Coordinates of N, CA and C in Angstrom, one line a residue:
M1 N -0.4 18.6 5.3 CA -1.8 18.3 5.6 C -2.7 19.4 5.1
I2 N -4.0 19.0 4.8 CA -4.9 20.0 4.2 C -6.3 19.8 5.0
W3 N -6.9 20.9 5.2 CA -8.3 20.7 5.8 C -9.2 21.9 5.4
N4 N -10.5 21.6 5.5 CA -11.5 22.7 5.5 C -12.5 22.4 6.6
D5 N -13.7 22.9 6.6 CA -14.6 22.6 7.6 C -15.0 21.2 7.8
D6 N -15.0 20.5 6.6 CA -15.6 19.1 6.6 C -14.5 18.0 6.7
I7 N -13.4 18.1 6.0 CA -12.5 17.0 5.9 C -11.0 17.4 6.2
L8 N -10.3 16.4 6.6 CA -8.8 16.6 6.9 C -8.1 15.6 6.0
F9 N -7.0 16.0 5.3 CA -6.2 15.1 4.5 C -4.8 15.1 5.1
I10 N -4.4 13.9 5.5 CA -3.0 13.6 6.0 C -2.2 13.2 4.8
H11 N -1.1 13.9 4.6 CA -0.2 13.7 3.4 C 0.9 12.7 3.8
A12 N 0.7 11.4 3.7 CA 1.7 10.4 3.9 C 2.7 10.5 2.7
P13 N 4.0 10.3 3.0 CA 5.0 10.4 1.9 C 4.8 9.3 0.9
K14 N 5.1 9.6 -0.4 CA 5.2 8.6 -1.5 C 3.8 7.9 -1.7
T15 N 2.7 8.7 -1.5 CA 1.4 8.1 -1.7 C 0.5 9.0 -2.6
A16 N 1.1 9.6 -3.6 CA 0.4 10.4 -4.6 C -0.1 11.7 -3.9
G17 N 0.6 12.1 -2.8 CA 0.1 13.3 -2.0 C 0.1 14.6 -2.8
M18 N 1.0 14.8 -3.7 CA 1.0 16.1 -4.4 C -0.1 16.2 -5.4
S19 N -0.5 15.0 -6.0 CA -1.7 15.0 -6.9 C -2.9 15.2 -6.1
M20 N -3.0 14.6 -4.9 CA -4.1 14.8 -4.0 C -4.2 16.3 -3.6
T21 N -3.0 16.9 -3.3 CA -3.0 18.3 -2.9 C -3.6 19.2 -3.9
T22 N -3.1 19.0 -5.2 CA -3.7 19.8 -6.3 C -5.2 19.7 -6.4
M23 N -5.7 18.4 -6.3 CA -7.1 18.2 -6.4 C -7.9 18.8 -5.3
L24 N -7.4 18.7 -4.1 CA -8.1 19.2 -2.9 C -8.1 20.7 -2.8
T25 N -6.9 21.3 -3.1 CA -6.8 22.8 -3.0 C -7.7 23.4 -4.1
E26 N -7.9 22.8 -5.2 CA -8.8 23.3 -6.3 C -10.2 22.9 -6.1
G27 N -10.5 21.8 -5.4 CA -11.8 21.3 -5.4 C -12.6 21.4 -4.1
L28 N -11.9 21.7 -2.9 CA -12.6 21.8 -1.7 C -13.4 23.1 -1.6
E29 N -14.5 23.0 -0.9 CA -15.4 24.2 -0.7 C -14.9 25.0 0.5
G30 N -15.2 26.3 0.5 CA -15.0 27.1 1.7 C -13.5 27.4 1.9
K31 N -13.2 27.7 3.2 CA -11.8 28.1 3.5 C -11.0 26.8 3.6
V32 N -9.8 26.8 3.0 CA -8.9 25.6 2.9 C -7.6 26.0 3.5
Y33 N -7.0 25.1 4.3 CA -5.7 25.4 5.0 C -4.7 24.3 4.5
V34 N -3.5 24.7 4.2 CA -2.5 23.8 3.7 C -1.2 24.1 4.4
T35 N -0.6 23.1 5.0 CA 0.7 23.2 5.7 C 1.9 23.0 4.7
G36 N 3.1 23.4 5.1 CA 4.3 23.1 4.3 C 4.9 24.4 3.7
H37 N 4.5 25.5 4.3 CA 5.1 26.8 3.7 C 5.9 27.5 4.8
E38 N 6.8 28.4 4.4 CA 7.6 29.1 5.3 C 6.9 30.1 6.1
T39 N 6.0 30.8 5.5 CA 5.2 31.9 6.2 C 3.7 31.7 5.9
T40 N 2.9 32.4 6.6 CA 1.4 32.3 6.3 C 1.1 33.2 5.2
E41 N 0.3 32.7 4.3 CA -0.1 33.5 3.1 C -1.5 33.1 2.7
T42 N -2.3 34.1 2.5 CA -3.7 33.9 2.1 C -4.0 34.3 0.7
R43 N -4.6 33.3 -0.1 CA -4.9 33.6 -1.5 C -6.4 33.3 -1.6
G44 N -7.2 34.3 -1.4 CA -8.7 34.0 -1.5 C -9.1 33.1 -0.3
D45 N -9.7 32.0 -0.6 CA -10.1 31.1 0.4 C -9.0 30.1 0.8
L46 N -7.9 30.2 0.2 CA -6.8 29.3 0.4 C -5.8 29.9 1.4
T47 N -5.5 29.3 2.5 CA -4.5 29.8 3.4 C -3.3 28.8 3.5
L48 N -2.1 29.3 3.2 CA -0.9 28.5 3.3 C -0.2 28.9 4.6
I49 N 0.1 27.8 5.4 CA 0.6 28.0 6.7 C 1.9 27.2 6.9
P50 N 2.8 27.7 7.9 CA 4.0 26.9 8.1 C 3.7 25.5 8.6
G51 N 4.6 24.6 8.3 CA 4.4 23.2 8.8 C 5.3 22.3 7.9
K52 N 5.1 21.0 8.2 CA 6.0 20.0 7.5 C 5.4 19.5 6.2
R53 N 4.1 19.7 6.0 CA 3.4 19.2 4.8 C 3.1 17.7 5.1
H54 N 4.1 17.0 5.6 CA 3.9 15.5 5.9 C 3.8 15.4 7.4
E55 N 2.7 16.0 8.0 CA 2.5 15.8 9.4 C 1.9 14.4 9.7
T56 N 2.4 13.7 10.7 CA 1.8 12.5 11.2 C 0.5 12.8 11.8
L57 N -0.3 11.8 12.1 CA -1.6 12.1 12.7 C -1.5 12.8 14.1
A58 N -0.5 12.3 14.9 CA -0.3 13.0 16.2 C 0.2 14.4 16.0
Q59 N 1.0 14.7 15.0 CA 1.5 16.1 14.8 C 0.3 16.9 14.3
A60 N -0.6 16.3 13.5 CA -1.8 17.0 13.0 C -2.6 17.5 14.2
V61 N -2.7 16.7 15.2 CA -3.5 17.1 16.4 C -3.0 18.5 16.9
D62 N -1.6 18.6 17.0 CA -1.0 19.8 17.6 C -1.3 21.0 16.7
V63 N -1.2 20.8 15.4 CA -1.4 21.9 14.4 C -2.9 22.4 14.6
L64 N -3.8 21.4 14.6 CA -5.2 21.8 14.6 C -5.6 22.5 15.9
K65 N -4.9 22.2 17.0 CA -5.3 22.9 18.3 C -5.2 24.4 18.2
S66 N -4.2 24.9 17.5 CA -4.0 26.3 17.3 C -5.1 27.0 16.5
Y67 N -5.9 26.1 15.8 CA -7.1 26.6 15.0 C -8.4 26.2 15.7
G68 N -8.3 25.7 16.9 CA -9.5 25.4 17.6 C -10.2 24.1 17.0
R69 N -9.5 23.3 16.4 CA -10.1 22.1 15.8 C -9.5 20.8 16.4
S70 N -10.2 19.7 16.3 CA -9.7 18.4 16.8 C -10.1 17.4 15.7
L71 N -9.5 16.2 15.8 CA -9.8 15.2 14.8 C -11.2 14.8 14.7
S72 N -11.9 14.7 15.8 CA -13.3 14.3 15.8 C -14.2 15.3 15.2
D73 N -13.8 16.6 15.0 CA -14.6 17.6 14.4 C -14.9 17.3 12.9
F74 N -14.1 16.5 12.2 CA -14.2 16.4 10.8 C -15.2 15.2 10.4
K75 N -15.8 15.4 9.3 CA -16.7 14.3 8.8 C -15.9 13.2 8.4
A76 N -14.7 13.4 7.9 CA -13.8 12.4 7.4 C -12.4 12.8 7.5
I77 N -11.5 11.9 7.8 CA -10.0 12.1 7.7 C -9.5 11.2 6.7
F78 N -9.0 11.7 5.6 CA -8.5 10.9 4.5 C -7.0 10.9 4.5
S79 N -6.5 9.7 4.1 CA -5.1 9.5 3.8 C -5.0 8.4 2.8
V80 N -3.9 8.4 2.0 CA -3.7 7.4 1.0 C -2.7 6.4 1.5
M81 N -3.0 5.1 1.3 CA -2.1 4.0 1.7 C -1.6 3.3 0.5
R82 N -0.4 2.9 0.5 CA 0.3 2.3 -0.7 C 0.9 1.0 -0.3
E83 N 0.8 0.0 -1.2 CA 1.5 -1.3 -0.9 C 3.0 -1.0 -0.6
P84 N 3.5 -1.5 0.5 CA 4.9 -1.2 0.8 C 5.9 -1.7 -0.2
Y85 N 5.7 -2.8 -0.9 CA 6.6 -3.3 -1.9 C 6.8 -2.3 -3.0
R86 N 5.6 -1.8 -3.5 CA 5.7 -0.8 -4.6 C 6.2 0.5 -4.1
L87 N 5.8 0.9 -2.9 CA 6.3 2.2 -2.4 C 7.8 2.2 -2.3
E88 N 8.4 1.1 -1.9 CA 9.9 1.1 -1.7 C 10.6 1.1 -3.1
I89 N 10.0 0.4 -4.1 CA 10.6 0.5 -5.4 C 10.6 1.9 -5.9
S90 N 9.4 2.6 -5.7 CA 9.3 4.0 -6.2 C 10.2 4.9 -5.5
R91 N 10.4 4.8 -4.2 CA 11.2 5.7 -3.5 C 12.7 5.5 -3.8
Y92 N 13.1 4.2 -3.9 CA 14.5 3.9 -4.3 C 14.9 4.5 -5.6
N93 N 14.1 4.3 -6.6 CA 14.4 4.9 -7.9 C 14.3 6.4 -7.9
Y94 N 13.4 7.0 -7.1 CA 13.3 8.4 -7.0 C 14.6 9.0 -6.4
L95 N 15.1 8.4 -5.3 CA 16.3 8.9 -4.7 C 17.5 8.8 -5.6
R96 N 17.5 7.8 -6.4 CA 18.6 7.6 -7.3 C 18.7 8.6 -8.5
L97 N 17.6 9.4 -8.6 CA 17.7 10.5 -9.6 C 18.6 11.6 -9.1
N98 N 19.0 11.6 -7.8 CA 20.1 12.4 -7.3 C 19.7 13.9 -7.4
H99 N 18.4 14.2 -7.0 CA 18.1 15.6 -7.0 C 18.8 16.3 -5.8
P100 N 19.3 17.5 -6.0 CA 20.0 18.2 -4.9 C 19.2 18.5 -3.7
W101 N 17.9 18.7 -3.9 CA 17.0 19.0 -2.8 C 16.7 17.8 -1.9
D102 N 17.1 16.6 -2.4 CA 16.9 15.4 -1.6 C 18.1 14.9 -0.9
Q103 N 19.2 15.7 -0.9 CA 20.4 15.2 -0.3 C 20.3 14.8 1.1
G104 N 20.9 13.7 1.5 CA 20.8 13.2 2.8 C 21.3 11.8 2.9
H105 N 21.1 11.2 4.1 CA 21.6 9.9 4.3 C 20.9 8.9 3.4
A106 N 19.5 9.0 3.3 CA 18.8 8.1 2.5 C 19.2 8.1 1.1
Q107 N 19.4 9.3 0.5 CA 19.8 9.4 -0.9 C 21.2 8.8 -1.1
T108 N 22.1 9.0 -0.2 CA 23.4 8.5 -0.3 C 23.4 6.9 -0.4
I109 N 22.6 6.3 0.5 CA 22.5 4.9 0.5 C 21.9 4.4 -0.8
A110 N 20.8 5.0 -1.3 CA 20.2 4.6 -2.5 C 21.1 4.7 -3.7
L111 N 22.0 5.7 -3.7 CA 23.0 5.9 -4.8 C 24.1 4.9 -4.7
E112 N 24.5 4.5 -3.5 CA 25.7 3.7 -3.4 C 25.4 2.2 -3.1
S113 N 24.1 1.9 -2.9 CA 23.7 0.5 -2.6 C 22.8 -0.1 -3.6
D114 N 22.7 -1.5 -3.6 CA 21.7 -2.1 -4.4 C 20.4 -2.0 -3.6
F115 N 19.3 -2.6 -4.1 CA 18.0 -2.4 -3.5 C 17.9 -3.0 -2.1
K116 N 18.6 -4.2 -2.0 CA 18.6 -4.8 -0.6 C 19.3 -4.0 0.4
G117 N 20.5 -3.4 0.0 CA 21.2 -2.5 0.9 C 20.4 -1.3 1.3
Y118 N 19.6 -0.8 0.3 CA 18.7 0.4 0.6 C 17.6 -0.1 1.6
L119 N 17.0 -1.2 1.4 CA 16.0 -1.7 2.3 C 16.6 -1.9 3.7
R120 N 17.8 -2.4 3.8 CA 18.4 -2.7 5.0 C 18.8 -1.5 5.9
D121 N 19.2 -0.4 5.2 CA 19.9 0.7 5.9 C 19.2 2.0 5.8
S122 N 18.4 2.2 4.8 CA 17.9 3.6 4.5 C 16.8 4.0 5.5
P123 N 16.9 5.2 6.1 CA 15.8 5.8 6.9 C 14.7 6.3 6.0
F124 N 13.6 6.5 6.6 CA 12.4 6.9 5.8 C 11.8 8.2 6.5
F125 N 12.1 9.3 5.9 CA 11.7 10.6 6.4 C 12.0 10.8 7.9
G126 N 13.2 10.5 8.2 CA 13.7 10.7 9.5 C 13.6 9.5 10.5
Y127 N 12.9 8.5 10.1 CA 12.7 7.3 10.9 C 13.5 6.1 10.4
S128 N 14.2 5.5 11.3 CA 14.9 4.2 11.0 C 14.8 3.3 12.1
P129 N 14.1 2.2 12.0 CA 13.3 1.8 10.8 C 12.2 2.7 10.5
P130 N 11.6 2.7 9.3 CA 10.5 3.6 8.9 C 9.3 3.5 9.8
R131 N 8.6 4.6 10.0 CA 7.4 4.6 10.8 C 6.3 5.3 10.0
L132 N 6.1 4.8 8.8 CA 5.1 5.3 7.9 C 3.7 5.1 8.5
D133 N 3.6 4.1 9.4 CA 2.3 3.8 10.0 C 1.8 5.0 10.9
L134 N 2.7 5.9 11.3 CA 2.3 7.0 12.2 C 1.4 8.0 11.5
F135 N 1.3 7.9 10.2 CA 0.4 8.8 9.5 C -1.1 8.2 9.5
Y136 N -1.3 7.0 10.1 CA -2.6 6.4 10.1 C -3.2 6.1 11.4
H137 N -2.4 6.3 12.5 CA -2.9 6.0 13.8 C -2.2 6.8 14.9
I138 N -2.8 6.9 16.1 CA -2.1 7.5 17.2 C -2.1 6.4 18.3
D139 N -0.9 6.0 18.8 CA -0.8 5.0 19.8 C -1.6 3.8 19.4
N140 N -1.5 3.4 18.1 CA -2.2 2.2 17.6 C -3.7 2.3 17.6
T141 N -4.2 3.5 17.7 CA -5.7 3.7 17.6 C -6.0 4.5 16.4
I142 N -6.9 3.9 15.5 CA -7.3 4.6 14.3 C -8.5 5.4 14.5
P143 N -8.6 6.7 14.2 CA -9.8 7.5 14.4 C -11.0 6.8 13.7
E144 N -12.2 7.0 14.4 CA -13.4 6.4 13.8 C -13.8 7.0 12.5
N145 N -13.4 8.2 12.3 CA -13.7 8.9 11.0 C -12.6 8.8 10.0
A146 N -11.6 8.0 10.2 CA -10.5 7.8 9.2 C -11.0 7.0 8.0
I147 N -10.6 7.4 6.8 CA -10.9 6.6 5.6 C -9.6 6.5 4.9
F148 N -9.1 5.3 4.6 CA -7.8 5.1 3.9 C -8.1 4.8 2.5
L149 N -7.6 5.6 1.6 CA -7.7 5.4 0.2 C -6.5 4.5 -0.3
K150 N -6.8 3.5 -1.1 CA -5.7 2.7 -1.6 C -5.1 3.3 -2.9
H151 N -3.8 3.4 -2.9 CA -3.1 4.0 -4.0 C -3.3 3.2 -5.3
E152 N -3.5 1.9 -5.1 CA -3.7 0.9 -6.2 C -5.0 1.1 -6.9
F153 N -6.0 1.7 -6.2 CA -7.3 2.0 -6.7 C -7.8 3.4 -6.5
L154 N -6.8 4.3 -6.6 CA -7.0 5.7 -6.1 C -8.2 6.4 -6.6
N155 N -8.3 6.4 -8.0 CA -9.4 7.2 -8.6 C -10.8 6.6 -8.2
Q156 N -10.9 5.3 -8.1 CA -12.2 4.7 -7.7 C -12.5 5.1 -6.2
D157 N -11.5 5.0 -5.4 CA -11.7 5.3 -4.0 C -12.0 6.8 -3.8
I158 N -11.4 7.7 -4.6 CA -11.8 9.1 -4.6 C -13.2 9.3 -5.0
V159 N -13.7 8.6 -6.0 CA -15.1 8.7 -6.5 C -16.0 8.2 -5.4
D160 N -15.6 7.2 -4.7 CA -16.5 6.6 -3.7 C -16.6 7.4 -2.4
H161 N -15.5 8.0 -2.0 CA -15.4 8.6 -0.7 C -15.1 10.1 -0.7
V162 N -14.3 10.7 -1.6 CA -13.9 12.1 -1.5 C -14.8 13.0 -2.4
L163 N -15.3 12.5 -3.5 CA -16.0 13.3 -4.4 C -17.2 14.0 -3.8
P164 N -17.9 13.5 -2.9 CA -19.0 14.2 -2.3 C -18.6 15.5 -1.6
F165 N -17.3 15.7 -1.3 CA -16.9 16.9 -0.6 C -16.3 17.9 -1.6
L166 N -16.2 17.6 -2.9 CA -15.6 18.4 -3.8 C -16.5 19.1 -4.7
K167 N -16.1 20.2 -5.3 CA -16.9 21.0 -6.3 C -17.1 20.1 -7.6
P168 N -18.1 20.3 -8.3 CA -18.3 19.5 -9.5 C -17.2 19.8 -10.5
G169 N -16.9 18.7 -11.3 CA -15.9 18.9 -12.4 C -14.5 18.8 -12.0
V170 N -14.2 18.4 -10.8 CA -12.8 18.4 -10.4 C -12.0 17.3 -11.1
K171 N -10.8 17.5 -11.5 CA -10.0 16.5 -12.3 C -9.4 15.6 -11.3
L172 N -9.5 14.3 -11.6 CA -8.9 13.3 -10.7 C -7.4 13.1 -11.0
P173 N -6.6 12.6 -10.0 CA -5.2 12.4 -10.2 C -4.9 11.4 -11.2
R174 N -3.8 11.4 -11.9 CA -3.4 10.4 -12.8 C -2.8 9.2 -12.0
E175 N -3.3 8.0 -12.3 CA -2.9 6.9 -11.5 C -1.6 6.4 -12.1
N176 N -0.7 6.0 -11.2 CA 0.6 5.4 -11.6 C 0.9 4.2 -10.8
V177 N 0.7 3.0 -11.4 CA 0.8 1.8 -10.6 C 2.0 0.9 -11.1
T178 N 2.8 0.5 -10.1 CA 3.9 -0.4 -10.4 C 3.4 -1.8 -10.6
G179 N 3.7 -2.4 -11.7 CA 3.1 -3.8 -12.0 C 3.9 -4.9 -11.3
D180 N 3.3 -6.1 -11.4 CA 3.9 -7.2 -10.7 C 5.2 -7.6 -11.4
S181 N 5.3 -7.4 -12.7 CA 6.6 -7.7 -13.4 C 7.8 -6.9 -12.8
V182 N 7.5 -5.7 -12.4 CA 8.6 -4.9 -11.8 C 8.9 -5.5 -10.4
Y183 N 7.9 -5.9 -9.7 CA 8.1 -6.6 -8.4 C 9.1 -7.7 -8.5
E184 N 8.9 -8.6 -9.5 CA 9.8 -9.7 -9.6 C 11.2 -9.3 -9.9
K185 N 11.4 -8.1 -10.5 CA 12.8 -7.6 -10.8 C 13.5 -7.3 -9.5
Y186 N 12.8 -6.8 -8.5 CA 13.4 -6.2 -7.3 C 13.4 -7.2 -6.1
Y187 N 12.4 -8.1 -6.0 CA 12.3 -8.8 -4.8 C 12.5 -10.3 -4.9
D188 N 13.4 -10.8 -4.0 CA 13.5 -12.2 -3.8 C 13.1 -12.4 -2.3
D189 N 13.2 -13.6 -1.7 CA 12.8 -13.8 -0.4 C 13.5 -12.9 0.7
E190 N 14.7 -12.6 0.5 CA 15.5 -11.8 1.4 C 15.0 -10.3 1.3
A191 N 14.8 -9.8 0.1 CA 14.3 -8.4 0.0 C 12.9 -8.3 0.5
E192 N 12.1 -9.4 0.3 CA 10.7 -9.3 0.8 C 10.7 -9.3 2.3
E193 N 11.5 -10.0 3.0 CA 11.6 -10.0 4.4 C 12.1 -8.6 4.9
L194 N 13.0 -8.0 4.2 CA 13.5 -6.7 4.6 C 12.4 -5.7 4.5
C195 N 11.6 -5.8 3.5 CA 10.5 -4.8 3.3 C 9.4 -5.0 4.4
Y196 N 9.2 -6.3 4.7 CA 8.2 -6.6 5.7 C 8.6 -6.0 7.1
R197 N 9.9 -6.1 7.4 CA 10.4 -5.6 8.7 C 10.3 -4.0 8.7
R198 N 10.4 -3.4 7.6 CA 10.3 -1.9 7.5 C 8.9 -1.5 7.6
H199 N 7.9 -2.3 7.2 CA 6.5 -1.8 7.2 C 5.6 -2.9 7.8
R200 N 6.0 -3.5 8.8 CA 5.2 -4.7 9.4 C 3.8 -4.3 9.8
W201 N 3.6 -3.0 10.2 CA 2.3 -2.6 10.7 C 1.2 -2.8 9.6
F202 N 1.5 -2.5 8.4 CA 0.6 -2.6 7.3 C 0.2 -4.0 7.0
F203 N 1.2 -4.9 7.1 CA 0.9 -6.3 6.9 C 0.2 -7.0 8.1
D204 N 0.7 -6.7 9.3 CA 0.2 -7.3 10.5 C -1.3 -6.9 10.8
K205 N -1.6 -5.7 10.4 CA -3.0 -5.2 10.5 C -3.9 -5.6 9.4
G206 N -3.4 -6.3 8.4 CA -4.2 -6.8 7.3 C -4.5 -5.9 6.2
F207 N -3.8 -4.7 6.1 CA -4.1 -3.8 5.0 C -3.5 -4.3 3.7
Y208 N -2.4 -5.1 3.8 CA -1.8 -5.7 2.7 C -1.3 -7.1 3.1
R209 N -1.3 -8.0 2.1 CA -0.8 -9.4 2.3 C 0.6 -9.5 1.9
R210 N 1.4 -10.2 2.6 CA 2.8 -10.4 2.2 C 2.9 -11.3 1.0
R211 N 3.7 -10.9 0.1 CA 3.9 -11.7 -1.2 C 4.4 -13.1 -0.9
K212 N 5.4 -13.2 0.1 CA 6.0 -14.5 0.4 C 4.9 -15.4 0.9
R213 N 4.1 -14.9 1.9 CA 3.0 -15.7 2.5 C 2.0 -16.1 1.4
R214 N 1.7 -15.2 0.5 CA 0.7 -15.5 -0.6 C 1.2 -16.6 -1.4
A215 N 2.5 -16.6 -1.8 CA 3.1 -17.7 -2.6 C 3.1 -19.0 -1.8
E216 N 3.3 -18.9 -0.5 CA 3.3 -20.2 0.3 C 1.9 -20.7 0.3
E217 N 0.9 -19.8 0.5 CA -0.5 -20.3 0.5 C -0.9 -20.9 -0.8
E218 N -0.5 -20.3 -1.9 CA -0.8 -20.8 -3.2 C -0.2 -22.2 -3.4
S219 N 1.0 -22.3 -2.9 CA 1.7 -23.6 -3.0 C 1.0 -24.7 -2.2
I220 N 0.5 -24.3 -1.0 CA -0.3 -25.3 -0.2 C -1.5 -25.7 -0.9
V221 N -2.2 -24.7 -1.5 CA -3.5 -25.0 -2.2 C -3.2 -26.0 -3.4
Q222 N -2.1 -25.7 -4.1 CA -1.7 -26.6 -5.2 C -1.4 -28.0 -4.7
L223 N -0.6 -28.1 -3.6 CA -0.3 -29.4 -3.1 C -1.6 -30.1 -2.6
A224 N -2.5 -29.3 -2.0 CA -3.8 -29.9 -1.5 C -4.6 -30.5 -2.7
G225 N -4.6 -29.7 -3.8 CA -5.3 -30.1 -5.0 C -4.7 -31.4 -5.6
E226 N -3.3 -31.5 -5.6 CA -2.7 -32.6 -6.1 C -3.0 -33.8 -5.2
S227 N -3.1 -33.6 -3.9 CA -3.4 -34.7 -3.0 C -4.8 -35.2 -3.2
V228 N -5.7 -34.3 -3.5 CA -7.1 -34.8 -3.8 C -7.1 -35.6 -5.0
I229 N -6.3 -35.2 -6.0 CA -6.3 -36.0 -7.3 C -5.7 -37.4 -7.0
R230 N -4.6 -37.4 -6.3 CA -4.0 -38.7 -6.0 C -4.9 -39.6 -5.2
S231 N -5.7 -39.0 -4.2 CA -6.4 -39.9 -3.3 C -7.8 -40.3 -3.9
K232 N -8.4 -39.5 -4.8 CA -9.7 -39.8 -5.3 C -9.8 -40.1 -6.8
V233 N -9.1 -39.2 -7.6 CA -9.3 -39.4 -9.0 C -8.5 -40.5 -9.5
V234 N -7.2 -40.7 -9.1 CA -6.4 -41.8 -9.6 C -7.0 -43.1 -9.3
P235 N -7.4 -43.4 -8.1 CA -8.0 -44.7 -7.8 C -9.2 -45.0 -8.7
L236 N -10.1 -43.9 -8.9 CA -11.2 -44.1 -9.8 C -10.8 -44.5 -11.2
L237 N -9.8 -43.8 -11.7 CA -9.4 -44.1 -13.1 C -8.8 -45.6 -13.1
R238 N -8.1 -46.0 -12.1 CA -7.6 -47.3 -12.1 C -8.7 -48.4 -12.1
R239 N -9.7 -48.1 -11.3 CA -10.9 -49.1 -11.3 C -11.5 -49.2 -12.6
R240 N -11.7 -48.0 -13.3 CA -12.3 -48.0 -14.6 C -11.4 -48.7 -15.6
W241 N -10.2 -48.5 -15.5 CA -9.2 -49.2 -16.4 C -9.2 -50.7 -16.2
R242 N -9.3 -51.2 -15.0 CA -9.3 -52.6 -14.8 C -10.6 -53.2 -15.3
L243 N -11.8 -52.5 -15.2 CA -13.0 -52.9 -15.7 C -13.0 -53.0 -17.2
F244 N -12.3 -52.0 -17.8 CA -12.2 -52.0 -19.3 C -11.4 -53.2 -19.8
R245 N -10.2 -53.4 -19.1 CA -9.4 -54.6 -19.5 C -10.1 -55.9 -19.3
F246 N -10.9 -56.0 -18.2 CA -11.7 -57.2 -18.0 C -12.6 -57.5 -19.1
R247 N -13.3 -56.5 -19.5 CA -14.3 -56.6 -20.6 C -13.7 -56.9 -22.0
M248 N -12.5 -56.3 -22.2 CA -11.9 -56.5 -23.5 C -10.9 -57.6 -23.6
G249 N -10.5 -58.1 -22.4 CA -9.4 -59.1 -22.4 C -10.0 -60.5 -22.3
N250 N -9.4 -61.3 -21.4 CA -9.7 -62.7 -21.2 C -10.7 -62.9 -20.1
G251 N -11.3 -61.9 -19.7 CA -12.3 -62.1 -18.6 C -11.7 -62.0 -17.2
Q252 N -10.5 -61.7 -17.1 CA -9.9 -61.6 -15.8 C -9.3 -60.1 -15.6
P253 N -9.8 -59.5 -14.6 CA -9.2 -58.1 -14.3 C -7.8 -58.2 -13.9
R254 N -7.0 -57.2 -14.3 CA -5.6 -57.2 -13.9 C -5.3 -56.2 -12.8
D255 N -4.4 -56.5 -12.0 CA -4.1 -55.6 -10.9 C -3.0 -54.7 -11.4
L256 N -3.4 -53.5 -11.8 CA -2.5 -52.5 -12.4 C -1.4 -52.0 -11.4
E257 N -1.8 -52.0 -10.1 CA -1.0 -51.4 -9.1 C 0.3 -52.3 -8.9
N258 N 0.2 -53.6 -9.2 CA 1.3 -54.5 -9.0 C 2.1 -54.7 -10.3
Q259 N 1.7 -54.1 -11.4 CA 2.4 -54.3 -12.6 C 3.7 -53.3 -12.7
H260 N 4.7 -53.8 -13.3 CA 6.0 -53.0 -13.4 C 6.4 -52.8 -14.8

């Protein structure tokens, strides 16, 4: 987590947090505090302090107390939110790089299992099932000054919400978006359901739509459209065809519906 007098940044895992950290430590005005270090170290206006780096919102409250701050003191609390489908693809492939500093149960599962096995069994930063939602609320209450930046539109959201708090000329993070073609490679209905169960808060609260439900809705719309065509357009064409045959034929309209 990072803060200065005006803003607090909650570093949720796998949401471009390191890029955000670089931007904020270089761009924030005044004294800046950053957790995630073994000892306290001051470098000019930057103070590095012990902590997890990935403090949940409730854990951030405890850290801030020792500095005489509370969540409501800040003009804005920023965190980045990422579509769970893309987040899990990214984390699965990252763990499979087999970095020695990532050794643990989650990495072992990613190395030894297919993607569905990973979704079924892998913990997420100590939580099984994952509780990534804890970085965005406390007891299901979202602070009034919280602003969630979407990973999928990160630079634009930074310009719209964060830039007013930064020094001029700050370099924005490089966007890295997993495309829909990659989604199709990893997800079928079973994998989609597993991902939903791991991150249901983000879907149930409306931050992201389920892909499965979206496909079902599109199918319903398509069927509804076909029904309209059958009920309105086809009878109209039949009536016009009968009139055409009547004028061009022997003067007697033909019942096309009963022809075989």
